[in-house]
Each structure stands twice: as C-alpha cells, then as structure tokens.
Short mmCIF file of C-alpha atoms in Angstrom, two decimals:
data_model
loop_
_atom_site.label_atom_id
_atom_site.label_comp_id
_atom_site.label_asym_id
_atom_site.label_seq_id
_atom_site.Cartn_x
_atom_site.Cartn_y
_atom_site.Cartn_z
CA UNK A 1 119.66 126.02 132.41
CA UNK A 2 116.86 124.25 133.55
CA UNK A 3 114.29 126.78 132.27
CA UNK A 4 116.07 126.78 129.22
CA UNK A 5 115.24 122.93 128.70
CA UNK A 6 111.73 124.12 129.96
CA UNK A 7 111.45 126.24 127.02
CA UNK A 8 112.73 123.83 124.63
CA UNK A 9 110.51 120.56 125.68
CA UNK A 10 107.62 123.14 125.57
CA UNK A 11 108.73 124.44 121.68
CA UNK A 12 108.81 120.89 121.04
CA UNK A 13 105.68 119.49 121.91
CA UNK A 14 103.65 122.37 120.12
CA UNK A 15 105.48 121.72 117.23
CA UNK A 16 104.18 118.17 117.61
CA UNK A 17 100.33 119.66 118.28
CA UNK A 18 100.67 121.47 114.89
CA UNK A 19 101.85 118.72 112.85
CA UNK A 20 98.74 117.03 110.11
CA UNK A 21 96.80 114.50 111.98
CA UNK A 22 96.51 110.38 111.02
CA UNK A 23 93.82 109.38 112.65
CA UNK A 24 92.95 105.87 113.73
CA UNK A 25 89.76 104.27 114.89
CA UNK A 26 91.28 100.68 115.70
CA UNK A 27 94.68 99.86 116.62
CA UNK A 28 96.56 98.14 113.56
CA UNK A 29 97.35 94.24 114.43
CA UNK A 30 100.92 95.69 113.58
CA UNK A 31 101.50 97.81 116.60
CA UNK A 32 101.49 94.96 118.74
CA UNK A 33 103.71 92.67 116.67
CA UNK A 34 106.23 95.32 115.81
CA UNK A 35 105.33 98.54 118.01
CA UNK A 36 103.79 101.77 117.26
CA UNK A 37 107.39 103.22 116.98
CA UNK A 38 107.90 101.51 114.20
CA UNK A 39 105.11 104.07 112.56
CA UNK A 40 106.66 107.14 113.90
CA UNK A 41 107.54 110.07 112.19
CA UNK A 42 108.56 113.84 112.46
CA UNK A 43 105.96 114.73 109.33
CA UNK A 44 102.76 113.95 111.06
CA UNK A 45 101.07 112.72 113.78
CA UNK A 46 98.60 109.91 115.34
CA UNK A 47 95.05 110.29 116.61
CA UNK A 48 93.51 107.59 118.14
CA UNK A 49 89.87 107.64 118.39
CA UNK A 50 90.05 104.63 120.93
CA UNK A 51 92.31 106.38 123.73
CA UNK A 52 89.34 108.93 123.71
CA UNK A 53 86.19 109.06 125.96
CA UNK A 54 83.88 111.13 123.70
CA UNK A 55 81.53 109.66 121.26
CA UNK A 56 83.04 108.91 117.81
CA UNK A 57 81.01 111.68 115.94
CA UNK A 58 81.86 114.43 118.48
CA UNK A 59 85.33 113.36 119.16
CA UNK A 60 86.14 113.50 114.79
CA UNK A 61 84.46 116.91 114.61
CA UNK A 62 86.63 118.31 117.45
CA UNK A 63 89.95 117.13 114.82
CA UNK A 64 88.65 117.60 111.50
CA UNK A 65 90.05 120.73 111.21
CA UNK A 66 93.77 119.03 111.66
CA UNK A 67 92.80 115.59 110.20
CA UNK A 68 94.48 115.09 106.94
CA UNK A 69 94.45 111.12 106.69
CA UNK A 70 93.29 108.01 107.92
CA UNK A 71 95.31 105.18 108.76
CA UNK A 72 92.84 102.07 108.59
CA UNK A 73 93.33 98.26 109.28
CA UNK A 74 90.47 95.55 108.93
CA UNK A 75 87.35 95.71 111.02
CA UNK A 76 86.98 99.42 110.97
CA UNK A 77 84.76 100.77 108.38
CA UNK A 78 85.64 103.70 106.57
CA UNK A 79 82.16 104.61 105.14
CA UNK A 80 80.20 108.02 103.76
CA UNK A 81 79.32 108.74 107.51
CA UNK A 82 83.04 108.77 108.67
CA UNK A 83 84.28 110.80 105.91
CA UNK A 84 81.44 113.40 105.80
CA UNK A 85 83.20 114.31 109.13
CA UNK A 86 86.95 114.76 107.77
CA UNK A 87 86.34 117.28 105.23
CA UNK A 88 90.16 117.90 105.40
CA UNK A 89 91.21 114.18 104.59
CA UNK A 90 92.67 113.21 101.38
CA UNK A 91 94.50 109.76 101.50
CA UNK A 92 92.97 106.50 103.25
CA UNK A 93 95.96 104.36 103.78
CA UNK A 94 95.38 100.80 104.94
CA UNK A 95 97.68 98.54 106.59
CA UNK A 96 95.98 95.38 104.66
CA UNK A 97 96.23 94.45 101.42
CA UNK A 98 92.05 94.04 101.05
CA UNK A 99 90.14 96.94 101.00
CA UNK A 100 86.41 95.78 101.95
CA UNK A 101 86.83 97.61 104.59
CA UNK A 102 87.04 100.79 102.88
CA UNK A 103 84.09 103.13 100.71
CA UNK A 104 86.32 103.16 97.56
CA UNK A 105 83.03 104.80 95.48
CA UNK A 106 82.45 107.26 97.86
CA UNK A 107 86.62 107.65 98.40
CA UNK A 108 86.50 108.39 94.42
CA UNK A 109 83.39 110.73 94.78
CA UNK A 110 85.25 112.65 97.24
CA UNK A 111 88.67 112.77 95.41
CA UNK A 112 90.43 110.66 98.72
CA UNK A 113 93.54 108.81 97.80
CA UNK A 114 93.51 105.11 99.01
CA UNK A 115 96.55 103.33 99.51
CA UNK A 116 97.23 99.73 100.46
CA UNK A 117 99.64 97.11 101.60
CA UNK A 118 100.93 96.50 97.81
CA UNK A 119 103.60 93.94 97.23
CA UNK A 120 104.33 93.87 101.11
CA UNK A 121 102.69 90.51 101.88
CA UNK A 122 102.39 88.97 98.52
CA UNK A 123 105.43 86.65 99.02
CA UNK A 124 104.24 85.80 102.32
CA UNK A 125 100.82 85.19 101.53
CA UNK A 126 101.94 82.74 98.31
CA UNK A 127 103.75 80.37 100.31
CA UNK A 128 101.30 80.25 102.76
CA UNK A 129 98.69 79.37 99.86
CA UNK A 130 101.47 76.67 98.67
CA UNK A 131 101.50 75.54 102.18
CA UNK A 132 98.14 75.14 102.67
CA UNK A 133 97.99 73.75 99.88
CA UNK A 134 100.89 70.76 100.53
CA UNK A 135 99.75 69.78 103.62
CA UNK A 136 96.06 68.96 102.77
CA UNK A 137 97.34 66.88 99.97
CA UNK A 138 100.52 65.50 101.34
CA UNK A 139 98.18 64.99 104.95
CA UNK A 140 101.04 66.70 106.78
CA UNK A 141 99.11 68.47 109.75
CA UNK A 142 97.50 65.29 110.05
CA UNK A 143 100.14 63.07 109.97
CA UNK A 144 102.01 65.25 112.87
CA UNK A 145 98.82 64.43 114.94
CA UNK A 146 99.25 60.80 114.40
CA UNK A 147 102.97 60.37 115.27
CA UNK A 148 102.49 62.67 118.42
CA UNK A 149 99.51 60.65 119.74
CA UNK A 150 101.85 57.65 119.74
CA UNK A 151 99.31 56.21 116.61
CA UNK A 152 101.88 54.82 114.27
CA UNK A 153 103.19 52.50 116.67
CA UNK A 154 99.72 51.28 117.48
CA UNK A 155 98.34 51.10 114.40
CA UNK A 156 100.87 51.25 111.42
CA UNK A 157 101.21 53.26 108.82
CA UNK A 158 99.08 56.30 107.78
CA UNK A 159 97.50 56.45 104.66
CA UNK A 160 99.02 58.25 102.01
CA UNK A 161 98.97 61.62 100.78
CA UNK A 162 98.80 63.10 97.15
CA UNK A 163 101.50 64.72 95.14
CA UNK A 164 100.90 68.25 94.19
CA UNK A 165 102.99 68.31 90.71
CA UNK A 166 100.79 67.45 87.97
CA UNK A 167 97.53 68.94 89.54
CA UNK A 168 95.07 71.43 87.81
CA UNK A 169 95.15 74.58 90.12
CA UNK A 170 92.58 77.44 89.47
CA UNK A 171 93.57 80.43 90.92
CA UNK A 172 90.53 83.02 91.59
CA UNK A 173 92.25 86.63 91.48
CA UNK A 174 94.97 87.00 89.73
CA UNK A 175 96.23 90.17 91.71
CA UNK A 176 99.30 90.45 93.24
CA UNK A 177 99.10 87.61 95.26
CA UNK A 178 97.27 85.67 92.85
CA UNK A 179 100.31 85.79 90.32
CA UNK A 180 102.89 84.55 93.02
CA UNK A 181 101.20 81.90 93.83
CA UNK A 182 101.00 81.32 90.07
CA UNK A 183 104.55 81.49 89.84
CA UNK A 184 105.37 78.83 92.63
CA UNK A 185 102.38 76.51 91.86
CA UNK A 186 104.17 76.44 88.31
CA UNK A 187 107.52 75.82 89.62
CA UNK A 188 106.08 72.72 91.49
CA UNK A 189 104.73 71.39 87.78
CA UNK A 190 101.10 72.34 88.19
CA UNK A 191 99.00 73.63 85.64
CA UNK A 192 97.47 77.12 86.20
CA UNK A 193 94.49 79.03 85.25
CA UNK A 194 92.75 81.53 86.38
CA UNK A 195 89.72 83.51 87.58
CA UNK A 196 89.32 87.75 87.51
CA UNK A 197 87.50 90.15 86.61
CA UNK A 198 89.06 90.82 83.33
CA UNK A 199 91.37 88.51 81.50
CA UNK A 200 95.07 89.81 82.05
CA UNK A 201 97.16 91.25 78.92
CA UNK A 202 100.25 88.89 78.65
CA UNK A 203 99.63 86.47 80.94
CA UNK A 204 99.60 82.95 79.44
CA UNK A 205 97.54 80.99 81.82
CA UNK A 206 93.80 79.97 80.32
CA UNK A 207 91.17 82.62 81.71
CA UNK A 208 87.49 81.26 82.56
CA UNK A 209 85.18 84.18 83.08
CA UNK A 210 82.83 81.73 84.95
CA UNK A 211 84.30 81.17 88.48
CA UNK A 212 82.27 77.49 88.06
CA UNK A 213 83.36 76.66 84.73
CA UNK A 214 87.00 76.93 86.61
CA UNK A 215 86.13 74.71 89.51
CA UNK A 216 85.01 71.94 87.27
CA UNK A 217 88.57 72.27 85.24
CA UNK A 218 91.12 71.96 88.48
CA UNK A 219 92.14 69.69 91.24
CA UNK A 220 92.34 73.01 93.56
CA UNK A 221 90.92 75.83 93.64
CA UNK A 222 92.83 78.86 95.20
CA UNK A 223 90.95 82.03 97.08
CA UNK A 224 93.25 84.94 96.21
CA UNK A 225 90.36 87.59 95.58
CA UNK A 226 89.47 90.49 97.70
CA UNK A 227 86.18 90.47 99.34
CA UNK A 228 83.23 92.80 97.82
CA UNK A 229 79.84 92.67 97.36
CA UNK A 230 80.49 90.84 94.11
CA UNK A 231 82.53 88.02 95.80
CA UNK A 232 80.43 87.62 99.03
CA UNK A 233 79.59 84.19 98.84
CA UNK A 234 80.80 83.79 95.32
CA UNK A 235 82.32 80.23 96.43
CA UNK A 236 78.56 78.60 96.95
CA UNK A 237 77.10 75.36 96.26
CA UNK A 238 77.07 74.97 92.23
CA UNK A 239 80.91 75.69 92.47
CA UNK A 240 82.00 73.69 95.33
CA UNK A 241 80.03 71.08 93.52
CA UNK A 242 82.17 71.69 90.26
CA UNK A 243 85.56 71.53 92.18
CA UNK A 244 84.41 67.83 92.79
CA UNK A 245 85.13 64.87 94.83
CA UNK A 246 88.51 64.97 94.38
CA UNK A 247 88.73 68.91 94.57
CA UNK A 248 90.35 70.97 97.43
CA UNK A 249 89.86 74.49 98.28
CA UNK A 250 92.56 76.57 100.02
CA UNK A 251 91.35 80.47 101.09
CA UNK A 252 93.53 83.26 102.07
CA UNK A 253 91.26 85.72 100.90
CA UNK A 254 88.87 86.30 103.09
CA UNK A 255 86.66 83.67 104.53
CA UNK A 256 82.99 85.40 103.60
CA UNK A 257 84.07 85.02 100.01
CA UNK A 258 83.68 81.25 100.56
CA UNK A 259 79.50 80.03 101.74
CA UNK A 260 81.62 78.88 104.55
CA UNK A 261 78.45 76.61 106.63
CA UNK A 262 78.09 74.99 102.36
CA UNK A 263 81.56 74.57 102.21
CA UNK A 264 81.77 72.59 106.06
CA UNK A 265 78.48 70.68 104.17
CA UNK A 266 80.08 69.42 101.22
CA UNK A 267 83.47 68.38 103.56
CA UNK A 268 81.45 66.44 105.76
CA UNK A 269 79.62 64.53 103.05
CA UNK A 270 82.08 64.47 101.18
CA UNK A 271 81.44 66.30 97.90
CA UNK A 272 84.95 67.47 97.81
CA UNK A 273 88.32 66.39 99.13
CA UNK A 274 89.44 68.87 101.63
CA UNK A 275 90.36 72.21 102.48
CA UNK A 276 93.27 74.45 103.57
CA UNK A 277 91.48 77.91 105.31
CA UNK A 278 93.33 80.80 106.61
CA UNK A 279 90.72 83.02 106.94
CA UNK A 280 86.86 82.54 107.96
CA UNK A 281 83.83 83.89 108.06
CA UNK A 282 83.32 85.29 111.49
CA UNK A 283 86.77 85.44 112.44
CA UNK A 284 87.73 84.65 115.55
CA UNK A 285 84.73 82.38 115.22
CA UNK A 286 85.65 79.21 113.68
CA UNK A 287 83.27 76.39 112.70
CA UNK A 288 83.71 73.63 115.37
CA UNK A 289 82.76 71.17 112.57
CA UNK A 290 86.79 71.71 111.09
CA UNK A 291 88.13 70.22 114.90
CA UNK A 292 87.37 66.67 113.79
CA UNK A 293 88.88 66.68 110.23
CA UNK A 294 92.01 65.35 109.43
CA UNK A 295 91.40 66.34 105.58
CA UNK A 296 91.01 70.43 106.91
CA UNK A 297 94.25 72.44 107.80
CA UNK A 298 93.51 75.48 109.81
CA UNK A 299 95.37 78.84 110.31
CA UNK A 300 94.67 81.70 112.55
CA UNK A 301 94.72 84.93 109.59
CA UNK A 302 98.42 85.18 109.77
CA UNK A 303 99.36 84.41 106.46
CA UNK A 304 100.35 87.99 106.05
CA UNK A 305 102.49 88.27 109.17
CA UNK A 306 106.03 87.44 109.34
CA UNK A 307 109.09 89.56 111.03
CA UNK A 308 110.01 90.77 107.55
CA UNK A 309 106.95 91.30 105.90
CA UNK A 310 105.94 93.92 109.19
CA UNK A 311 109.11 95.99 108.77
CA UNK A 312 108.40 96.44 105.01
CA UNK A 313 105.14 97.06 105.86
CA UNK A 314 106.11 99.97 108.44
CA UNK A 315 108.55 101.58 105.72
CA UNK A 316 105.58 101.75 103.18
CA UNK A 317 102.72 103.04 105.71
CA UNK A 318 105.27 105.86 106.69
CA UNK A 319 106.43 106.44 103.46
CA UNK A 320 102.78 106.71 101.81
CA UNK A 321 101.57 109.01 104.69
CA UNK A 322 104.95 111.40 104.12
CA UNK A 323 104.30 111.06 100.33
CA UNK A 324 100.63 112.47 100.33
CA UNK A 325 101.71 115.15 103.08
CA UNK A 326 104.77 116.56 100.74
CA UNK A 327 102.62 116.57 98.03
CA UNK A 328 104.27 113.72 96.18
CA UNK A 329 102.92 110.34 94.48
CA UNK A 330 101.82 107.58 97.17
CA UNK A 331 104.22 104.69 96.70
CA UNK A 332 101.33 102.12 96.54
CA UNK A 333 98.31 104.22 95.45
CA UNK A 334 95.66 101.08 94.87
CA UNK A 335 94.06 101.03 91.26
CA UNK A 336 91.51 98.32 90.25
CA UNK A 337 93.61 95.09 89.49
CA UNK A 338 92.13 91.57 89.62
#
C-alpha cells in the first residue's frame, strides 16, 4: 500500500515537470493579496526566476526549451533581450491593465500574443478617478484632517468646497477606463470631452487632438492613458498652464505621464487648483512637497485593487494562459485602443 502511494505521488509530480512552463521574473502584487493558489492550474505550470540562484540569462536558457509564456506584472521589463531567450514563448500575459512594461513592437515582430487585465479593473479604477476627483473639490480628505485635529471647535468652520456637477471634465484616454469614468462623470452632470489618439467612432463627446487645447476647455483634467514614450511627460508646463487657476488634475494612469516636479511647481504657486494622484513618478517615492497640501489627495497605486476586482482578475489570467495553451482565442488579447 504504501509503495503504491509511492508510485502514485511520484507519477504525479512528473506529470507536473512536463506540463508548459509560465514563467515569472517578479512576483505579481496579486499573490500576496489573494494567494498564488488563486493562479493555479492543472494545464501549466509556474517558474519563478526569483526563487532561483543562477543569473537571469543562464537560469532562462536552462527553461526555454519548456517555456511557453510569460506571466508579467509592472516593474519587470519584458524587452528584445528577455525574449531572444524564450524562443518557445508565444503569449505575454500581464496582470495590469498598462503595458509599458512590455516590448509590444518587438512582441509583434516575433508573432507573441500579449494579453492584459481588460475590463477587470475598469470599474474600480473609475470610481476611484470620481473619488479623487470629489474629494479635491468637495475638500473631503482635508476636511477629515480638520475635525480629527479637534480644528473646528477651535477655529470654526472650514472653508467650502466646490460642486462637481456642472464642471468641464477632459478625459485623456478614452480606453476602457477612460469611457467609465465618462459614464459616471456624466451621470454626476458634468460635461465630457476627450483626449486619444484617434477620435472614437460613435462616441458623442467633443474630441481635441491637442492634449493642451483640452486643458484650456475643462475644469479637470483626467489621466486615464497608458504610459509610452509618446505620453512620458505629455502633462508638462504649457498644459498644466492651460488647465488654469481654477483647474485640477486627477492621475490614475501612471504618474511619469504627468512632469510630476512641474506639476508640484504650479500647485505650490498656485497656477492650478489642486490635484487628486494615485500614481507617481518614482513610486514608492512620493514628493514630500504633497505632505503639506490640503488642496492634494494622495493614494498609494491601489486604485485597481479591491477583493472583487482580484478574483476576476485570477479567473482571466488562468483563463488566458489555458486559452493560448489549448490553442484557443485569449479572452482579453490587447489591440491598440485609446
């Protein structure tokens, strides 16, 4: 009997050995929230460059032979000199739902699949924008501060906040996320246009091809875009300027898409009205300029992460990585869109 179960445990694990590899070269912010197990599945298997000793280069050579996909989150390039060493790999799947992290020409070049979060944090990631968004105008972080330090007994009132129906929002990528936020920034009575790279078929919102020509026609101006080398930056001087003394910015994008030591400038002097920032530039890093504003609402990149939003996520990782392996369309193959 018990050589029997010998036997078996022993059939079992070289049946795991000969199932495709997924490698990894970080560990996804995911397995922590929601555990690895979460990811598992019977069709293929993990490989974790960071539970290994050998040099990157060496230890990918050793696998590429039974590498047939990556599995990549934020922070961990996936460039010409890590795919020249997976000659076997044909999907890139990516728990985020940016991609700067990711070669896409030289993923094209090579015929490699990329999938990416799709719809799985766009809900999330809208009403934190609208959040954001409330509580610079409506001063609610702020006010919170004030009541705790025992400040509107001792001094009165606080000074009022702005209402957000009625304001001019400009929404830079219209993408997936982009559009929900559209849809609730509507709902609230706003008026919406929009910034991309191409004006969208059957939407209705006005389209300004110049990102600055939209600053200087809204209240607030909302980062939705993915980061590239086109949008590095692409939030500098001339357009903070536009957005005005009145204007506020609110980012959950990525912060390098946003001149971020212009942008802490222009709220210190004033030249616009405030900001609402989930993301920044050299995250963890944080600009110790923000600590002292009561017009700044801060957020540490977790806009994309609730309970729900993780489990959907896990369902569409697995099911992407089983789809590519059976030889069957991804569920959320990416395709240019903003």
């Amino acid at each position: 009997m018990g050589v029997n179960d010998t036997d078996s445990d022993k059939t079992q694990e070289e049946e795991q050995q000969d199932l495709p590899k997924v490698v990894l070269f970080r560990p996804p912010p995911a397995f922590s929230l929601i555990g690895e197990e979460s990811f598992a599945s019977n069709k293929f298997q993990f490989l974790k460059t960071y539970d290994s000793q050998l040099p990157l280069d060496q230890f990918l050579s050793t696998h590429s032979h039974s590498i047939k996909a990556i599995l990549s989150s934020g922070g961990a390039p996936v460039n010409a000199d890590i795919l020249q060493l997976l000659p076997e790999v044909g999907v890139v799947v990516t728990t985020s739902a940016g991609l700067n992290q990711i070669d896409i020409p030289e993923c094209r070049r090579r015929g490699i699949k990329i999938a990416n979060a799709g719809y799985v944090y766009s809900a999330d990631v809208a009403d934190m924008a609208v959040g954001l968004l409330i509580d610079v105008l409506r001063k609610v972080s702020a006010s919170d501060r004030y009541v705790r330090q025992g400040l509107w007994a001792a001094k009165g009132n606080y000074p009022l906040g702005s209402k957000l129906s009625g304001k001019r929002a400009g929404i830079v990528g219209l993408g997936n996320i982009g559009y929900e936020v559209a849809k609730r920034l509507e709902a609230f009575g706003c008026f919406v246009s929009y910034n991309s790279r191409k004006k969208k078929p059957n939407v209705s919102y006005p389209f300004y091809h110049d990102v600055c020509e939209l600053a200087a026609n809204c209240d607030a101006l909302i980062i939705c875009c993915g980061l590239s080398d086109e949008t590095r930056h692409m939030i500098n001087k001339q357009v903070l300027s536009a957005l005005g003394k009145e204007g506020v910015i609110v980012n959950i994008g990525r912060g390098a898409i946003i001149d971020e030591k212009e942008m802490v400038r222009c709220l210190m002097q004033g030249e616009i009205a405030g900001a609402g920032l989930d993301v920044f530039e050299t995250e963890p890093s944080v600009p110790k300029e923000f600590f002292a504003m009561d017009n700044v609402v801060l957020s540490p990149h977790r806009a994309v992460f609730t309970p729900e939003s993780l489990k959907d996520l896990s369902q569409l990782v697995v099911g992407n990585l089983e789809a590519f392996l059976s030889n069957k369309p991804l569920l959320s193959e990416y395709v240019d869109s903003e």
